[in-house]
Short mmCIF file of C-alpha atoms in Angstrom, two decimals:
data_model
loop_
_atom_site.label_atom_id
_atom_site.label_comp_id
_atom_site.label_asym_id
_atom_site.label_seq_id
_atom_site.Cartn_x
_atom_site.Cartn_y
_atom_site.Cartn_z
CA MET A 1 21.07 45.01 -14.83
CA ILE A 2 20.24 41.31 -14.90
CA SER A 3 19.79 39.62 -18.31
CA VAL A 4 17.83 36.37 -18.45
CA ILE A 5 18.67 34.57 -21.69
CA GLY A 6 15.98 32.14 -22.84
CA LEU A 7 12.38 32.88 -21.78
CA GLY A 8 11.01 29.37 -21.60
CA TYR A 9 9.15 27.63 -18.82
CA VAL A 10 11.91 28.48 -16.28
CA GLY A 11 13.56 31.60 -17.79
CA LEU A 12 10.43 33.70 -18.07
CA PRO A 13 9.10 33.18 -14.53
CA THR A 14 12.62 33.68 -13.19
CA ALA A 15 12.87 36.99 -15.05
CA VAL A 16 9.41 38.00 -13.82
CA LEU A 17 10.18 37.15 -10.19
CA LEU A 18 13.51 39.02 -10.30
CA ALA A 19 11.77 42.08 -11.79
CA ASN A 20 8.93 41.85 -9.28
CA ALA A 21 11.51 41.94 -6.49
CA GLY A 22 12.70 45.34 -7.74
CA ASN A 23 15.62 44.32 -9.98
CA LYS A 24 16.06 45.80 -13.42
CA VAL A 25 15.76 42.79 -15.72
CA ARG A 26 16.23 42.32 -19.45
CA GLY A 27 14.49 39.25 -20.87
CA ILE A 28 16.21 37.91 -23.98
CA ASP A 29 14.88 35.46 -26.55
CA ILE A 30 15.65 35.04 -30.26
CA ASN A 31 12.01 34.21 -31.09
CA GLU A 32 10.53 37.63 -31.91
CA GLN A 33 7.01 36.28 -32.31
CA TYR A 34 7.20 34.82 -28.83
CA LEU A 35 8.60 38.08 -27.47
CA SER A 36 5.57 39.85 -28.92
CA LYS A 37 3.26 37.44 -27.13
CA ILE A 38 5.11 38.07 -23.84
CA ALA A 39 4.90 41.82 -24.36
CA ASN A 40 1.11 41.51 -24.80
CA CYS A 41 0.76 39.04 -21.92
CA GLU A 42 -0.57 36.42 -24.32
CA ILE A 43 1.59 33.50 -23.22
CA GLU A 44 -0.03 30.14 -22.49
CA THR A 45 0.80 29.02 -18.97
CA GLU A 46 -0.58 26.85 -16.17
CA ASP A 47 0.40 29.62 -13.73
CA ILE A 48 -2.45 32.16 -13.73
CA GLU A 49 -0.48 34.46 -11.43
CA LEU A 50 2.43 34.64 -13.94
CA ASN A 51 0.46 36.72 -16.44
CA ASN A 52 -0.68 39.10 -13.67
CA MET A 53 2.86 39.57 -12.40
CA LEU A 54 4.21 39.83 -15.95
CA SER A 55 1.82 42.66 -16.73
CA LYS A 56 2.95 44.52 -13.63
CA VAL A 57 6.67 44.33 -14.28
CA LEU A 58 6.24 45.24 -17.93
CA ASN A 59 4.18 48.30 -17.00
CA ASN A 60 6.65 49.53 -14.38
CA GLU A 61 9.51 48.74 -16.81
CA ASN A 62 11.44 46.59 -14.36
CA LEU A 63 11.29 44.00 -17.18
CA THR A 64 12.24 44.89 -20.73
CA LEU A 65 12.40 42.50 -23.71
CA GLU A 66 15.14 42.15 -26.33
CA ASN A 67 16.14 39.63 -29.00
CA LYS A 68 19.87 40.19 -28.64
CA ILE A 69 22.36 39.98 -25.80
CA SER A 70 23.86 43.29 -24.72
CA GLU A 71 25.98 44.49 -21.80
CA SER A 72 24.73 43.61 -18.34
CA ASP A 73 26.06 42.92 -14.85
CA VAL A 74 24.45 39.51 -14.40
CA PHE A 75 23.62 36.97 -17.12
CA ILE A 76 21.34 34.01 -16.38
CA ILE A 77 21.44 31.33 -19.09
CA ALA A 78 18.14 29.46 -19.19
CA VAL A 79 18.09 27.88 -22.66
CA PRO A 80 17.36 24.15 -23.08
CA THR A 81 19.95 21.41 -23.46
CA LEU A 82 19.02 18.55 -25.76
CA VAL A 83 19.69 14.83 -25.90
CA VAL A 84 20.15 13.30 -29.34
CA ASP A 85 20.48 9.48 -29.39
CA ASN A 86 21.22 9.59 -25.68
CA GLU A 87 24.07 12.05 -26.24
CA ILE A 88 24.01 15.56 -24.79
CA CYS A 89 23.77 18.41 -27.30
CA LEU A 90 24.93 21.85 -26.13
CA ASP A 91 24.10 23.72 -29.31
CA HIS A 92 21.80 26.24 -27.65
CA ILE A 93 24.31 27.00 -24.87
CA LYS A 94 27.13 27.26 -27.41
CA ALA A 95 25.12 29.79 -29.42
CA VAL A 96 24.45 31.85 -26.27
CA CYS A 97 28.11 31.79 -25.18
CA ALA A 98 29.24 32.85 -28.67
CA GLU A 99 27.18 36.05 -28.33
CA LEU A 100 27.68 36.53 -24.62
CA VAL A 101 31.45 36.54 -24.90
CA LYS A 102 31.21 39.63 -27.14
CA VAL A 103 29.83 41.78 -24.31
CA LEU A 104 31.22 39.99 -21.24
CA LYS A 105 33.36 42.32 -19.11
CA LYS A 106 35.44 42.08 -15.96
CA GLY A 107 33.35 41.68 -12.83
CA ASP A 108 30.30 40.22 -14.57
CA LEU A 109 28.43 37.24 -13.12
CA VAL A 110 27.22 34.41 -15.36
CA ILE A 111 24.73 31.95 -13.87
CA VAL A 112 23.83 28.79 -15.81
CA GLU A 113 20.35 27.63 -14.98
CA SER A 114 20.04 25.23 -17.91
CA THR A 115 20.15 21.56 -16.90
CA ILE A 116 23.57 20.25 -17.91
CA ALA A 117 25.80 17.23 -17.47
CA PRO A 118 28.08 17.33 -14.41
CA GLY A 119 31.34 19.06 -15.22
CA THR A 120 29.97 21.21 -18.05
CA THR A 121 30.16 24.55 -16.20
CA GLU A 122 33.87 24.32 -15.26
CA THR A 123 34.94 22.82 -18.57
CA ALA A 124 32.93 23.59 -21.65
CA ILE A 125 31.05 26.73 -20.58
CA LYS A 126 34.03 28.31 -18.82
CA SER A 127 36.25 27.69 -21.85
CA MET A 128 33.69 29.15 -24.25
CA LEU A 129 33.37 32.30 -22.14
CA GLU A 130 37.14 32.73 -21.83
CA THR A 131 37.73 33.14 -25.58
CA ASN A 132 37.77 36.94 -25.20
CA GLY A 133 40.82 36.74 -22.92
CA LEU A 134 38.98 37.09 -19.59
CA SER A 135 39.56 34.47 -16.93
CA GLY A 136 36.65 32.60 -15.33
CA ILE A 137 38.67 32.51 -12.12
CA ASP A 138 40.08 36.02 -11.86
CA ASP A 139 38.01 38.25 -14.14
CA PHE A 140 34.36 37.13 -14.26
CA TYR A 141 32.24 34.93 -12.01
CA LEU A 142 30.59 31.70 -13.17
CA ALA A 143 28.04 29.61 -11.27
CA HIS A 144 25.37 26.95 -11.80
CA MET A 145 21.88 27.28 -10.25
CA PRO A 146 19.75 24.27 -11.18
CA GLU A 147 15.96 24.72 -11.15
CA ARG A 148 13.52 22.62 -9.21
CA VAL A 149 10.06 23.31 -10.55
CA LYS A 150 6.86 21.52 -11.48
CA PRO A 151 4.86 22.88 -14.46
CA GLY A 152 1.61 24.40 -13.25
CA ASN A 153 3.18 25.47 -9.97
CA THR A 154 6.32 27.18 -11.29
CA LEU A 155 6.12 30.55 -9.53
CA ASN A 156 5.38 29.01 -6.15
CA GLU A 157 8.18 26.45 -6.42
CA LEU A 158 10.72 29.00 -7.64
CA VAL A 159 9.99 31.06 -4.55
CA TYR A 160 9.55 28.38 -1.88
CA ASN A 161 11.68 25.39 -2.94
CA ASP A 162 15.13 25.07 -1.38
CA ARG A 163 17.85 25.69 -3.92
CA VAL A 164 21.49 24.72 -4.53
CA VAL A 165 24.02 27.07 -6.15
CA GLY A 166 27.47 25.96 -7.20
CA GLY A 167 30.28 28.30 -8.17
CA VAL A 168 33.45 27.82 -10.12
CA THR A 169 34.79 29.88 -7.24
CA LEU A 170 33.39 30.46 -3.74
CA LYS A 171 32.85 34.14 -4.60
CA ALA A 172 30.79 33.21 -7.67
CA ALA A 173 28.50 31.08 -5.53
CA GLU A 174 28.09 33.87 -3.01
CA LEU A 175 27.21 36.42 -5.71
CA ALA A 176 24.73 34.14 -7.41
CA LYS A 177 23.05 33.40 -4.09
CA LYS A 178 22.54 37.13 -3.50
CA VAL A 179 20.83 37.50 -6.88
CA TYR A 180 18.30 34.75 -6.11
CA GLU A 181 17.81 35.82 -2.48
CA SER A 182 15.92 38.80 -3.84
CA PHE A 183 12.89 36.51 -4.41
CA VAL A 184 13.63 33.00 -3.00
CA LYS A 185 12.03 32.63 0.44
CA SER A 186 13.65 29.28 1.35
CA GLU A 187 17.19 28.08 1.89
CA ILE A 188 19.88 28.41 -0.76
CA LYS A 189 22.83 26.11 -0.18
CA GLU A 190 26.22 27.11 -1.58
CA THR A 191 28.61 24.53 -3.03
CA ASP A 192 30.94 24.01 -6.00
CA ALA A 193 29.66 23.88 -9.58
CA LEU A 194 30.25 20.16 -10.05
CA THR A 195 28.26 19.27 -6.95
CA ALA A 196 25.35 21.51 -7.95
CA GLU A 197 25.27 19.87 -11.37
CA MET A 198 25.35 16.39 -9.83
CA VAL A 199 22.55 17.24 -7.42
CA LYS A 200 20.18 18.21 -10.25
CA VAL A 201 20.75 15.10 -12.37
CA VAL A 202 20.68 12.79 -9.35
CA GLU A 203 17.30 14.20 -8.26
CA ASN A 204 15.70 13.53 -11.63
CA THR A 205 17.39 10.16 -12.05
CA PHE A 206 16.10 9.05 -8.68
CA ARG A 207 12.56 9.81 -9.76
CA ASP A 208 13.04 7.92 -13.02
CA ILE A 209 14.39 4.88 -11.18
CA ASN A 210 11.55 4.98 -8.64
CA ILE A 211 8.93 5.09 -11.42
CA ALA A 212 10.72 2.25 -13.19
CA PHE A 213 10.49 0.21 -10.02
CA ALA A 214 6.77 1.02 -9.76
CA ASN A 215 6.27 -0.09 -13.37
CA GLU A 216 8.20 -3.27 -12.76
CA VAL A 217 6.09 -4.01 -9.68
CA LEU A 218 3.02 -3.45 -11.88
CA THR A 219 4.12 -5.95 -14.51
CA ILE A 220 5.13 -8.54 -11.88
CA CYS A 221 1.82 -8.13 -10.08
CA GLU A 222 -0.02 -8.61 -13.35
CA GLU A 223 1.76 -11.92 -13.86
CA ALA A 224 0.99 -12.92 -10.27
CA LYS A 225 -2.67 -11.83 -10.53
CA ALA A 226 -2.23 -9.26 -7.74
CA ASP A 227 -3.53 -5.69 -7.77
CA PRO A 228 -0.43 -3.47 -8.24
CA TRP A 229 -2.25 -0.29 -7.29
CA LYS A 230 -3.37 -1.75 -3.96
CA VAL A 231 0.04 -3.34 -3.38
CA ILE A 232 1.82 -0.01 -3.86
CA GLU A 233 -0.77 1.90 -1.81
CA LEU A 234 -0.37 -0.44 1.16
CA ALA A 235 3.43 -0.67 0.83
CA ASN A 236 3.56 3.12 1.03
CA MET A 237 1.97 2.94 4.47
CA HIS A 238 5.40 1.95 5.71
CA PRO A 239 7.08 5.07 7.08
CA ARG A 240 10.27 4.50 5.05
CA VAL A 241 8.72 3.47 1.75
CA ASN A 242 7.66 5.93 -0.96
CA ILE A 243 7.03 4.16 -4.26
CA HIS A 244 5.98 6.48 -7.08
CA ARG A 245 2.94 5.79 -9.29
CA PRO A 246 3.27 3.43 -12.24
CA GLY A 247 1.82 4.50 -15.56
CA PRO A 248 1.98 4.46 -19.37
CA GLY A 249 5.49 5.89 -19.49
CA VAL A 250 7.61 8.82 -18.37
CA GLY A 251 7.44 12.21 -20.06
CA GLY A 252 8.43 15.84 -19.79
CA TYR A 253 11.84 17.24 -20.43
CA CYS A 254 13.71 16.37 -17.26
CA ILE A 255 12.92 12.87 -16.06
CA PRO A 256 13.37 10.86 -19.27
CA VAL A 257 16.29 12.96 -20.44
CA VAL A 258 18.49 13.90 -17.50
CA PRO A 259 19.40 10.29 -16.47
CA TRP A 260 21.52 10.10 -19.62
CA PHE A 261 23.49 13.14 -18.38
CA LEU A 262 24.49 11.06 -15.35
CA ALA A 263 24.93 7.75 -17.19
CA GLN A 264 27.43 9.15 -19.68
CA LEU A 265 29.88 10.00 -16.85
CA ALA A 266 30.48 6.29 -16.21
CA PRO A 267 28.63 4.22 -18.81
CA ASN A 268 29.88 0.88 -17.49
CA GLU A 269 28.65 1.66 -13.97
CA ALA A 270 25.23 3.13 -14.86
CA LYS A 271 23.49 -0.24 -14.98
CA ILE A 272 20.43 0.62 -12.86
CA ILE A 273 19.96 3.93 -14.67
CA LYS A 274 19.97 2.24 -18.10
CA GLU A 275 17.68 -0.56 -17.00
CA SER A 276 15.26 1.96 -15.52
CA ARG A 277 15.20 3.93 -18.75
CA ALA A 278 14.52 0.73 -20.67
CA ARG A 279 11.73 -0.22 -18.30
CA ASN A 280 10.00 3.14 -18.57
CA ASP A 281 10.50 3.28 -22.36
CA TYR A 282 8.78 -0.14 -22.62
CA MET A 283 5.55 1.02 -20.97
CA PRO A 284 4.06 2.75 -24.08
CA ILE A 285 4.66 -0.49 -26.01
CA LYS A 286 2.88 -2.47 -23.27
CA VAL A 287 -0.04 -0.08 -23.19
CA ALA A 288 -0.48 -0.22 -26.99
CA ASN A 289 -0.35 -4.03 -26.91
CA ASP A 290 -2.87 -4.11 -24.06
CA ILE A 291 -5.23 -1.89 -26.08
CA LYS A 292 -4.91 -4.30 -29.00
CA LYS A 293 -5.65 -7.28 -26.75
CA ILE A 294 -8.84 -5.64 -25.44
CA MET A 295 -9.98 -4.69 -28.93
CA ASP A 296 -9.19 -8.06 -30.47
CA LYS A 297 -10.92 -10.08 -27.76
CA ASN A 298 -14.08 -8.02 -27.96
CA ASN A 299 -13.98 -7.30 -31.69
CA LEU A 300 -13.91 -3.53 -31.13
CA SER A 301 -13.25 -1.19 -34.07
CA LYS A 302 -12.22 2.14 -32.59
CA VAL A 303 -10.54 3.46 -29.44
CA LEU A 304 -10.60 6.97 -27.97
CA LEU A 305 -7.43 8.06 -26.19
CA LEU A 306 -8.06 10.56 -23.37
CA GLY A 307 -5.00 12.71 -22.73
CA THR A 308 -1.97 13.47 -24.87
CA THR A 309 0.25 15.56 -22.54
CA TYR A 310 3.12 14.14 -20.57
CA ALA A 311 1.37 14.47 -17.14
CA GLY A 312 -1.93 15.28 -15.54
CA ASN A 313 -3.09 18.91 -15.63
CA VAL A 314 -0.08 19.89 -17.75
CA LYS A 315 -0.43 21.48 -21.23
CA GLU A 316 2.81 20.28 -22.82
CA THR A 317 3.21 17.23 -25.02
CA ARG A 318 6.99 17.30 -25.39
CA PHE A 319 8.50 13.93 -24.55
CA SER A 320 4.99 12.70 -23.79
CA PRO A 321 4.84 8.88 -23.67
CA ILE A 322 1.41 9.15 -25.30
CA LEU A 323 3.12 10.10 -28.53
CA ASP A 324 4.94 6.75 -28.38
CA ILE A 325 1.70 4.93 -27.64
CA ILE A 326 0.15 6.54 -30.74
CA LYS A 327 3.08 5.41 -32.87
CA GLU A 328 2.68 1.86 -31.64
CA LEU A 329 -1.09 1.92 -32.28
CA GLU A 330 -0.48 3.12 -35.82
CA SER A 331 2.02 0.34 -36.40
CA LEU A 332 -0.62 -2.11 -35.16
CA ASN A 333 -3.23 -0.54 -37.52
CA ILE A 334 -5.50 0.41 -34.67
CA ASN A 335 -8.25 2.91 -35.50
CA TYR A 336 -8.08 5.68 -32.89
CA SER A 337 -9.00 9.25 -32.09
CA ALA A 338 -7.53 11.45 -29.34
CA TYR A 339 -8.98 14.11 -27.11
CA ASP A 340 -7.23 16.45 -24.68
CA PRO A 341 -8.93 19.74 -23.72
CA ILE A 342 -5.80 20.90 -21.87
CA SER A 343 -3.06 20.25 -24.40
CA ARG A 344 -1.69 23.27 -26.26
CA ASP A 345 -0.48 21.03 -29.14
CA LYS A 346 -2.93 19.46 -31.57
CA LEU A 347 -1.84 16.06 -32.82
CA GLU A 348 -2.99 14.05 -35.80
CA ASN A 349 -6.36 12.38 -35.16
CA GLN A 350 -6.87 14.70 -32.16
CA GLU A 351 -10.29 16.31 -31.99
CA ASN A 352 -11.08 19.52 -30.15
CA ASP A 353 -14.69 18.49 -29.67
CA PHE A 354 -15.39 15.59 -27.28
CA THR A 355 -18.49 14.48 -29.17
CA LYS A 356 -16.56 14.18 -32.42
CA ALA A 357 -13.68 12.43 -30.70
CA ILE A 358 -15.82 9.79 -29.09
CA SER A 359 -17.99 9.17 -32.16
CA GLY A 360 -17.78 5.47 -33.06
CA ALA A 361 -15.40 4.65 -30.15
CA GLU A 362 -16.22 1.44 -28.31
CA LEU A 363 -13.18 1.57 -26.03
CA VAL A 364 -12.06 4.63 -24.05
CA VAL A 365 -8.52 4.67 -22.67
CA PHE A 366 -7.61 7.09 -19.85
CA LEU A 367 -3.94 7.82 -20.44
CA VAL A 368 -3.44 11.04 -18.47
CA GLY A 369 -4.96 11.89 -15.11
CA HIS A 370 -6.37 15.34 -15.88
CA ASP A 371 -8.83 16.41 -13.17
CA ILE A 372 -11.38 17.18 -15.86
CA PHE A 373 -11.42 13.53 -16.91
CA LYS A 374 -12.53 12.48 -13.44
CA GLU A 375 -15.86 14.15 -14.18
CA ILE A 376 -16.63 11.64 -16.94
CA THR A 377 -19.06 8.97 -15.76
CA ALA A 378 -19.71 5.45 -16.96
CA GLU A 379 -23.30 6.41 -17.76
CA GLU A 380 -22.11 9.25 -19.99
CA LEU A 381 -19.74 7.01 -21.90
CA LYS A 382 -22.45 4.41 -22.30
CA LYS A 383 -24.71 6.97 -23.97
CA TYR A 384 -22.03 7.39 -26.65
CA GLY A 385 -21.93 3.66 -27.31
CA VAL A 386 -18.73 2.96 -25.38
CA LEU A 387 -18.51 -0.64 -24.22
CA GLU A 388 -15.28 -0.71 -22.23
CA ILE A 389 -12.85 1.47 -20.29
CA PHE A 390 -9.11 0.96 -19.97
CA ASP A 391 -7.58 3.11 -17.18
CA CYS A 392 -3.80 3.52 -17.37
CA THR A 393 -3.61 6.17 -14.59
CA GLY A 394 -4.88 4.32 -11.56
CA GLN A 395 -6.82 7.49 -10.74
CA ILE A 396 -9.93 7.25 -12.92
CA TYR A 397 -11.29 3.75 -12.62
CA LEU A 398 -12.15 3.77 -8.92
CA GLN A 399 -15.36 5.74 -9.41
CA HIS A 400 -16.48 3.34 -12.14
CA LEU A 401 -16.00 0.03 -10.32
CA ASP A 402 -19.57 -0.14 -9.01
CA GLN A 403 -21.02 0.53 -12.43
CA LYS A 404 -22.56 -2.51 -14.09
CA GLU A 405 -23.19 -0.86 -17.45
CA ILE A 406 -19.58 -0.80 -18.65
CA LYS A 407 -16.54 -3.09 -18.47
CA VAL A 408 -13.49 -1.60 -16.73
CA HIS A 409 -9.90 -2.70 -17.35
CA VAL A 410 -6.96 -1.30 -15.38
CA LEU A 411 -3.28 -1.16 -16.33
CA GLY A 412 -1.56 -4.00 -14.50
CA LYS A 413 -4.85 -5.84 -13.95
CA LEU A 414 -5.61 -6.85 -17.52
CA ASP A 415 -7.14 -10.29 -17.24
CA ILE A 416 -7.63 -11.32 -20.86
#
């Protein structure tokens, strides 16, 4: 029996894939209302196939659902870790270990899939699980298997992305690899737990730093009156250059959070990491100030914000930089409404109806590059009385450039 503890955006698809591969799996989550939704296949997900596969494994009883941890042979911990004031909080993992240690027996395998700071598996988690007298070296097996997934494509990436598994012992890594080989189609590299932990946080930190560089290029280009989007596009034609897209900030759980896991290991050395975080955290402030400049210059009274999630075609708003933009706009006393047909979370001043949202708006700001927003034309906006567009995604404005009916501003090209 394999128990997957925490049925969030990684835990649930992992449990489903394991069950679909023929394993007997127990999905565990303390939220009984959420468990009921899973049981009725009523979860909201970007992965259409997940609901189909979930229904199958529930019907054949390869997947069962519980709200408490009970005896098993393999335990996969997939609960979130938090960052509070840039400090890592292991409260969820501590709560799991406190219950897990009550049923842990000799020969069991514990796999930590939660994103954690390097060193956590062999120190904190191992110590918590050894409180019942069993040894994490001689009696049970402990490993770390970091996830590499993109929301909206989770099932595919869990199956086809290469993976890294690190064990407290070599045997632990080998056993964990066998569990995941039941559904992973690509390579799984074995290593030690510390290395696996480092790999995960380094991957996400690299992306944060790359985005920060792109955002810095954008602000420099704006000062120099160059087009940052064209500069980055042409620079990326070089075979060894891959600059990420600039934008209104960095969101989601991993990229803006995980760099602090790495930085805390050597705070005095993590200069680039901290500067990158500061650069990306500044972008919502810049965007809000740019919106105010546009409105002040043209005496506009209301702005419509298109997109509230943390990325294009994603439903989640957690850690969305748009939330920070809204806070800045409120502090600047800007009259705004928001519209996002994809978001599963409704924010204050967010309308579900586009007509209501755009009513009275003279400026429309594209903050998130949802595909559905690319269908909006300048002519359509003009009919609603919109006078200007501000594109912060670099993906929307291209189709509007030839339109004479409406003024288009672009992040990094604000000439006011």
